[in-house]
Short mmCIF file of C-alpha atoms in Angstrom, two decimals:
data_model
loop_
_atom_site.label_atom_id
_atom_site.label_comp_id
_atom_site.label_asym_id
_atom_site.label_seq_id
_atom_site.Cartn_x
_atom_site.Cartn_y
_atom_site.Cartn_z
CA MET A 1 0.00 0.00 0.00
CA TYR A 2 1.16 3.48 -0.85
CA PHE A 3 -0.49 6.74 -1.90
CA TYR A 4 -0.78 8.45 -5.26
CA GLY A 5 -1.53 12.09 -5.89
CA LYS A 6 -1.76 14.28 -8.97
CA LEU A 7 -1.89 18.05 -9.31
CA GLU A 8 -2.67 19.53 -12.73
CA ILE A 9 -1.76 23.20 -13.02
CA ASP A 10 -2.97 25.82 -15.48
CA PRO A 11 -0.59 28.80 -15.15
CA SER A 12 -1.74 32.33 -15.95
CA GLN A 13 0.78 32.72 -18.76
CA MET A 14 0.56 33.93 -22.34
CA THR A 15 -0.49 30.97 -24.46
CA LEU A 16 -0.40 30.73 -28.24
CA ILE A 17 -3.03 28.64 -30.03
CA LYS A 18 -1.57 27.02 -33.13
CA LYS A 19 -3.01 24.69 -35.73
CA VAL A 20 -1.46 21.25 -36.11
CA ASN A 21 -1.62 20.36 -39.78
CA PRO A 22 -2.67 16.76 -40.52
CA THR A 23 -0.20 14.29 -41.99
CA GLY A 24 -0.71 12.12 -45.05
CA VAL A 25 -1.39 13.30 -48.60
CA PHE A 26 -5.07 12.32 -48.64
CA THR A 27 -5.80 13.87 -45.24
CA LYS A 28 -3.99 17.05 -46.22
CA LEU A 29 -6.14 17.25 -49.36
CA LEU A 30 -9.34 16.82 -47.35
CA ASP A 31 -8.15 19.46 -44.92
CA ALA A 32 -7.53 21.89 -47.77
CA LEU A 33 -10.97 21.16 -49.27
CA THR A 34 -12.67 21.77 -45.90
CA PHE A 35 -10.68 24.98 -45.31
CA GLY A 36 -8.65 23.62 -42.42
CA LYS A 37 -11.50 22.12 -40.41
CA LEU A 38 -9.59 18.86 -39.93
CA SER A 39 -6.64 20.61 -38.29
CA ASP A 40 -6.29 20.05 -34.58
CA LYS A 41 -5.20 22.89 -32.33
CA GLN A 42 -2.50 23.00 -29.69
CA GLU A 43 -1.64 25.38 -26.90
CA HIS A 44 2.01 26.49 -26.93
CA GLU A 45 3.22 27.83 -23.58
CA THR A 46 5.51 30.84 -23.85
CA PHE A 47 7.59 30.30 -20.70
CA THR A 48 11.15 28.99 -21.06
CA ALA A 49 12.36 25.76 -19.52
CA LEU A 50 14.76 27.61 -17.24
CA SER A 51 12.20 30.15 -16.04
CA ILE A 52 9.50 27.60 -15.18
CA LEU A 53 11.97 25.29 -13.42
CA GLN A 54 13.30 28.20 -11.37
CA GLN A 55 9.76 29.10 -10.29
CA LEU A 56 8.85 25.50 -9.46
CA SER A 57 12.06 24.93 -7.51
CA LEU A 58 11.35 28.10 -5.53
CA GLY A 59 7.93 26.67 -4.67
CA MET A 60 9.54 23.43 -3.43
CA ARG A 61 11.95 25.42 -1.27
CA THR A 62 9.00 27.01 0.58
CA LEU A 63 8.15 23.45 1.72
CA ASN A 64 11.78 22.77 2.69
CA ILE A 65 12.13 20.32 -0.18
CA TYR A 66 15.74 20.46 -1.37
CA ASN A 67 16.55 16.93 -2.56
CA VAL A 68 16.56 16.53 -6.34
CA ILE A 69 16.79 13.13 -8.01
CA ARG A 70 16.57 14.16 -11.64
CA VAL A 71 16.27 17.16 -13.96
CA ALA A 72 15.63 16.25 -17.60
CA ILE A 73 14.64 18.21 -20.69
CA ASP A 74 13.51 16.32 -23.78
CA GLU A 75 14.81 13.05 -22.29
CA TYR A 76 18.31 14.47 -21.71
CA ASP A 77 19.36 14.32 -18.06
CA PHE A 78 20.98 17.58 -17.03
CA TYR A 79 21.19 16.22 -13.48
CA PHE A 80 20.70 12.71 -12.08
CA ASP A 81 21.48 11.73 -8.49
CA HIS A 82 22.96 8.22 -8.53
CA SER A 83 24.26 8.24 -4.96
CA GLY A 84 21.67 9.92 -2.72
CA VAL A 85 23.22 13.40 -2.40
CA GLU A 86 21.33 15.50 0.15
CA ASP A 87 20.12 19.08 -0.35
CA ASP A 88 21.17 19.24 -4.01
CA LEU A 89 18.39 21.44 -5.41
CA ASN A 90 20.69 24.45 -5.77
CA GLN A 91 23.38 22.29 -7.34
CA ALA A 92 20.92 20.82 -9.85
CA MET A 93 19.63 24.25 -10.85
CA PHE A 94 23.19 25.57 -11.18
CA GLU A 95 24.13 22.70 -13.47
CA LEU A 96 21.03 23.22 -15.57
CA LYS A 97 21.65 26.96 -15.93
CA SER A 98 25.28 26.42 -16.92
CA LYS A 99 24.56 23.65 -19.43
CA ILE A 100 21.31 24.59 -21.17
CA ASP A 101 21.40 26.42 -24.46
CA PRO A 102 19.14 29.56 -24.54
CA LEU A 103 17.40 28.34 -27.70
CA GLU A 104 16.90 24.89 -26.19
CA SER A 105 15.27 26.55 -23.18
CA GLU A 106 12.71 28.19 -25.46
CA ILE A 107 11.79 25.33 -27.79
CA PHE A 108 11.75 22.37 -25.37
CA LYS A 109 9.01 19.73 -25.59
CA THR A 110 8.99 18.24 -22.10
CA ILE A 111 10.61 18.88 -18.72
CA TYR A 112 10.89 16.52 -15.78
CA MET A 113 12.10 17.48 -12.33
CA VAL A 114 11.95 14.74 -9.71
CA LEU A 115 12.45 15.43 -6.02
CA GLU A 116 12.29 13.43 -2.82
CA HIS A 117 11.24 14.50 0.63
CA GLU A 118 10.78 12.74 3.95
CA SER A 119 8.50 13.59 6.86
CA SER A 120 7.79 11.66 10.05
CA ASP A 121 4.98 9.86 8.19
CA PHE A 122 6.01 9.58 4.54
CA LYS A 123 8.83 9.24 2.09
CA TYR A 124 7.65 11.27 -0.91
CA VAL A 125 8.75 11.12 -4.52
CA ILE A 126 7.55 14.17 -6.46
CA GLU A 127 7.67 14.21 -10.26
CA ILE A 128 7.00 17.54 -11.95
CA GLY A 129 6.26 17.31 -15.66
CA VAL A 130 5.90 20.29 -18.01
CA GLU A 131 4.61 20.07 -21.59
CA ARG A 132 5.25 23.14 -23.73
CA LYS A 133 2.87 21.91 -26.44
CA HIS A 134 -0.39 20.29 -25.41
CA ARG A 135 -3.98 19.94 -26.48
CA VAL A 136 -6.32 22.85 -25.97
CA GLY A 137 -7.86 22.59 -22.52
CA GLU A 138 -5.16 20.33 -21.09
CA TYR A 139 -2.98 21.72 -18.30
CA PRO A 140 0.74 22.02 -19.13
CA ILE A 141 2.09 21.26 -15.65
CA LYS A 142 1.42 17.94 -13.93
CA ILE A 143 2.84 16.96 -10.55
CA ILE A 144 2.74 13.27 -9.60
CA VAL A 145 3.36 12.44 -5.94
CA ASN A 146 3.91 8.99 -4.47
CA GLY A 147 4.05 8.53 -0.71
CA VAL A 148 5.31 5.41 1.06
CA ILE A 149 5.06 4.93 4.83
CA SER A 150 8.27 6.07 6.57
CA GLU A 151 7.60 3.84 9.58
CA PHE A 152 8.06 0.69 7.51
CA LYS A 153 11.36 1.47 5.84
CA LEU A 154 13.53 -1.66 5.98
CA ARG A 155 16.09 -1.03 8.72
CA GLN A 156 19.79 -1.79 8.51
CA GLY A 157 20.23 -5.55 9.03
CA GLU A 158 16.48 -6.13 9.38
CA SER A 159 15.07 -9.32 7.83
CA ARG A 160 11.82 -9.66 5.93
CA THR A 161 10.39 -11.66 8.84
CA GLU A 162 11.29 -8.89 11.29
CA LEU A 163 9.67 -6.26 9.07
CA ILE A 164 6.48 -8.35 8.88
CA LYS A 165 6.47 -8.54 12.67
CA ARG A 166 6.55 -4.72 12.83
CA MET A 167 3.75 -4.44 10.27
CA LYS A 168 1.36 -7.04 11.69
CA PRO A 169 -0.21 -4.89 14.45
CA ILE A 170 -1.80 -2.74 11.71
CA PHE A 171 -3.75 -5.82 10.54
CA MET A 172 -4.84 -6.87 14.04
CA ASN A 173 -8.48 -5.88 13.52
CA GLN A 174 -10.70 -3.82 11.22
CA LYS A 175 -10.73 -0.73 13.44
CA THR A 176 -6.93 -0.57 13.74
CA TYR A 177 -6.48 -1.00 9.99
CA ASP A 178 -9.13 1.55 9.01
CA GLU A 179 -7.79 4.17 11.42
CA PHE A 180 -4.23 3.68 10.13
CA ILE A 181 -5.35 4.13 6.52
CA LYS A 182 -7.57 7.12 7.31
CA ASN A 183 -4.92 8.96 9.34
CA HIS A 184 -2.27 8.53 6.66
CA GLN A 185 -4.68 9.43 3.89
CA ILE A 186 -5.49 12.71 5.62
CA LYS A 187 -1.79 13.52 6.04
CA PHE A 188 -1.05 12.69 2.41
CA VAL A 189 -3.88 14.89 1.11
CA ASN A 190 -2.69 17.69 3.42
CA PHE A 191 0.74 17.43 1.78
CA LEU A 192 -0.83 17.76 -1.67
CA ASN A 193 -2.66 20.86 -0.45
CA GLU A 194 0.64 22.29 0.81
CA ILE A 195 2.14 21.79 -2.65
CA ASP A 196 -0.89 23.59 -4.09
CA LYS A 197 -0.29 26.57 -1.78
CA SER A 198 3.45 26.65 -2.48
CA ILE A 199 2.88 26.70 -6.27
CA ARG A 200 0.36 29.52 -5.97
CA LYS A 201 2.95 31.59 -4.08
CA VAL A 202 5.44 31.52 -6.95
CA ILE A 203 3.31 31.08 -10.08
CA ARG A 204 0.12 32.91 -11.02
CA VAL A 205 -2.38 30.16 -11.80
CA ASP A 206 -5.86 30.04 -13.24
CA ASP A 207 -6.62 26.63 -11.78
CA ILE A 208 -5.10 23.66 -9.95
CA GLN A 209 -6.90 20.31 -9.93
CA ILE A 210 -5.97 17.75 -7.25
CA ASP A 211 -6.68 14.03 -7.21
CA SER A 212 -5.47 11.30 -4.86
CA SER A 213 -5.89 7.58 -4.24
CA MET A 214 -4.57 4.67 -2.22
CA GLU A 215 -2.74 2.00 -4.24
CA ILE A 216 -2.34 -1.68 -3.32
CA ILE A 217 0.20 -3.70 -5.30
CA ARG A 218 -0.42 -7.28 -6.40
CA PRO A 219 3.00 -8.74 -7.33
CA LYS A 220 3.20 -11.87 -9.45
CA ARG A 221 5.14 -13.66 -6.73
CA ARG A 222 6.34 -13.20 -3.18
CA ILE A 223 9.13 -10.59 -3.16
CA LEU A 224 11.82 -11.69 -0.71
CA ASP A 225 14.37 -8.87 -1.00
CA PRO A 226 14.26 -5.13 -1.83
CA GLU A 227 16.68 -5.71 -4.70
CA GLU A 228 13.97 -7.76 -6.43
CA LEU A 229 11.74 -4.71 -6.89
CA ARG A 230 11.22 -4.08 -10.59
CA SER A 231 11.59 -0.71 -12.32
CA ASP A 232 9.54 0.89 -15.06
CA TYR A 233 10.71 4.18 -16.51
CA PHE A 234 7.34 5.17 -17.95
CA ASN A 235 5.13 4.82 -14.91
CA GLN A 236 4.63 6.40 -11.50
CA PRO A 237 7.87 7.73 -9.92
CA PHE A 238 7.54 5.06 -7.21
CA PHE A 239 8.51 2.46 -9.85
CA PHE A 240 11.37 4.31 -11.54
CA GLY A 241 14.10 2.62 -9.48
CA TYR A 242 15.56 5.79 -7.98
CA TYR A 243 18.50 5.43 -5.63
CA GLY A 244 17.65 4.08 -2.15
CA LEU A 245 13.87 3.99 -2.62
CA ASN A 246 13.60 0.19 -2.64
CA LYS A 247 14.17 -0.07 1.12
CA HIS A 248 11.39 2.44 1.71
CA ALA A 249 9.04 0.68 -0.71
CA PHE A 250 9.70 -2.96 0.21
CA TYR A 251 6.85 -3.12 2.75
CA ALA A 252 4.31 -2.30 0.00
CA LEU A 253 5.09 -5.63 -1.71
CA ILE A 254 4.45 -7.45 1.58
CA TRP A 255 1.16 -5.64 2.26
CA PRO A 256 -1.07 -7.88 0.07
CA GLU A 257 -0.08 -11.12 1.80
CA LEU A 258 -0.83 -9.61 5.22
CA LEU A 259 -4.18 -8.44 3.87
CA TYR A 260 -4.98 -11.94 2.65
CA GLU A 261 -3.94 -13.46 5.96
CA SER A 262 -6.08 -10.99 7.91
CA GLY A 263 -9.25 -11.24 5.80
CA LEU A 264 -9.98 -7.56 6.46
CA TYR A 265 -12.60 -5.63 4.49
CA ILE A 266 -10.98 -3.27 1.98
CA ASN A 267 -12.43 -0.56 -0.25
CA ASN A 268 -11.65 2.76 -1.96
CA PHE A 269 -8.32 1.86 -3.56
CA ASP A 270 -6.59 1.14 -6.87
CA LEU A 271 -5.22 -2.35 -7.39
CA VAL A 272 -1.99 -2.15 -9.41
CA ASP A 273 0.53 -4.64 -10.75
CA GLU A 274 4.12 -4.60 -9.54
CA ILE A 275 5.19 -1.91 -12.02
CA GLY A 276 2.27 0.39 -11.25
CA ASN A 277 -0.27 -0.33 -13.99
CA ILE A 278 -3.85 -0.16 -12.75
CA ILE A 279 -5.63 -3.51 -12.72
CA CYS A 280 -8.88 -2.18 -11.31
CA THR A 281 -10.34 0.51 -9.10
CA VAL A 282 -12.41 -0.50 -6.09
CA GLY A 283 -15.02 1.95 -4.86
CA GLN A 284 -16.98 2.37 -1.63
CA ASN A 285 -18.35 -1.17 -1.84
CA GLY A 286 -15.34 -3.42 -1.47
CA PHE A 287 -14.70 -7.02 -0.42
CA LYS A 288 -12.88 -9.09 2.19
CA ALA A 289 -9.21 -9.50 1.35
CA ASN A 290 -9.38 -13.32 1.48
CA GLU A 291 -12.71 -13.58 -0.35
CA PHE A 292 -10.87 -14.12 -3.65
CA GLU A 293 -7.37 -15.21 -4.60
CA THR A 294 -6.61 -11.60 -5.50
CA PHE A 295 -4.01 -11.22 -2.73
CA ASN A 296 -2.95 -14.84 -2.29
CA LEU A 297 0.67 -14.85 -3.44
CA ASP A 298 0.74 -18.66 -3.28
CA SER A 299 -1.96 -18.87 -5.91
CA GLU A 300 -2.65 -17.68 -9.45
CA PHE A 301 -4.10 -14.16 -9.52
CA GLU A 302 -7.89 -14.02 -9.45
CA PRO A 303 -9.70 -10.73 -10.06
CA PRO A 304 -12.36 -9.77 -7.52
CA THR A 305 -15.93 -10.02 -8.78
CA LYS A 306 -17.71 -8.32 -5.91
CA GLY A 307 -17.90 -4.62 -5.12
CA ASP A 308 -17.73 -1.35 -7.05
CA LEU A 309 -15.19 -2.45 -9.66
CA SER A 310 -13.79 -0.92 -12.84
CA PHE A 311 -11.17 -2.93 -14.73
CA PHE A 312 -8.39 -1.75 -17.04
CA GLU A 313 -6.53 -3.41 -19.92
CA ASN A 314 -2.98 -2.04 -19.73
CA ASN A 315 -1.53 -4.29 -17.02
CA GLU A 316 0.28 -7.58 -16.50
CA TYR A 317 -2.90 -9.48 -15.66
CA ILE A 318 -4.87 -8.70 -18.81
CA ASP A 319 -5.07 -12.41 -19.79
CA LYS A 320 -6.49 -13.29 -16.37
CA LEU A 321 -9.03 -10.48 -16.61
CA ARG A 322 -10.18 -11.63 -20.04
CA PHE A 323 -10.37 -15.26 -18.92
CA ALA A 324 -12.51 -14.24 -15.94
CA GLY A 325 -14.78 -12.26 -18.26
CA VAL A 326 -14.37 -8.95 -16.43
CA ILE A 327 -12.85 -7.52 -19.64
CA LYS A 328 -14.16 -8.57 -23.03
CA GLN A 329 -11.90 -10.38 -25.47
#
């Protein structure tokens, strides 16, 4: 179990609306005959890569967030922390400013700045993405936040069995589990709201939309060591494989087996595979964790069939979902 949050930001900046001409000879001909009605439109933000990153980094500083993992523009890493350097936000911005070409700063396609932050409750990974060109109505700045529970970071020399022993009191009864989830959910949402406030202090915005959810991972097998955690570079930052995060995240791969053992009632969460693809969303009406083989790591995955469920195709269990009939062939 971990938490996912997303902030979509519409800055009050000058925006140019440009037509995107269709490709293909036939489509171009049709477009010409219909006087350009087939052309899509895009919004082109006028801020430079350097200016927007400076503003966003200033916003992070107001929250005492100084640890940068990565700064990339158009898939080129201007800064990447491979060794866990502390308080390197200033260093990362200095390197970017000294390396980036002025023209490159103006005509970039995408920017990624990834930061990490730790509180008494959470280890956060914060991925800020900026799209200079985007569809009309879409917001150019998206911030993805993953939060894992600080309390359950694997300690130096601690075994998997010892970590499970520390985790088990949470699963003692329904009340204890529900209160733990609720308290951490409130704190996570409060952190998202703090990011909202910090961004508004440094960037004039027309709107910020915030969304959050709890995620429960269903790995394909029992994960015995943090080094076995898989990485996916095109998913949530939790799964990117950043330096040192595996010890913080290890407990989340143990969570499903403790759920199954406890038989607790669970609801209002996203079920994801071990690289972060959504298998299904579970609404207010949930199910008991041992009611199906969903969380039984000694058995083949079985999708739940009871509760408020919405299933998705882009995940590692798509064949199981189709076989069960919850997704059509």
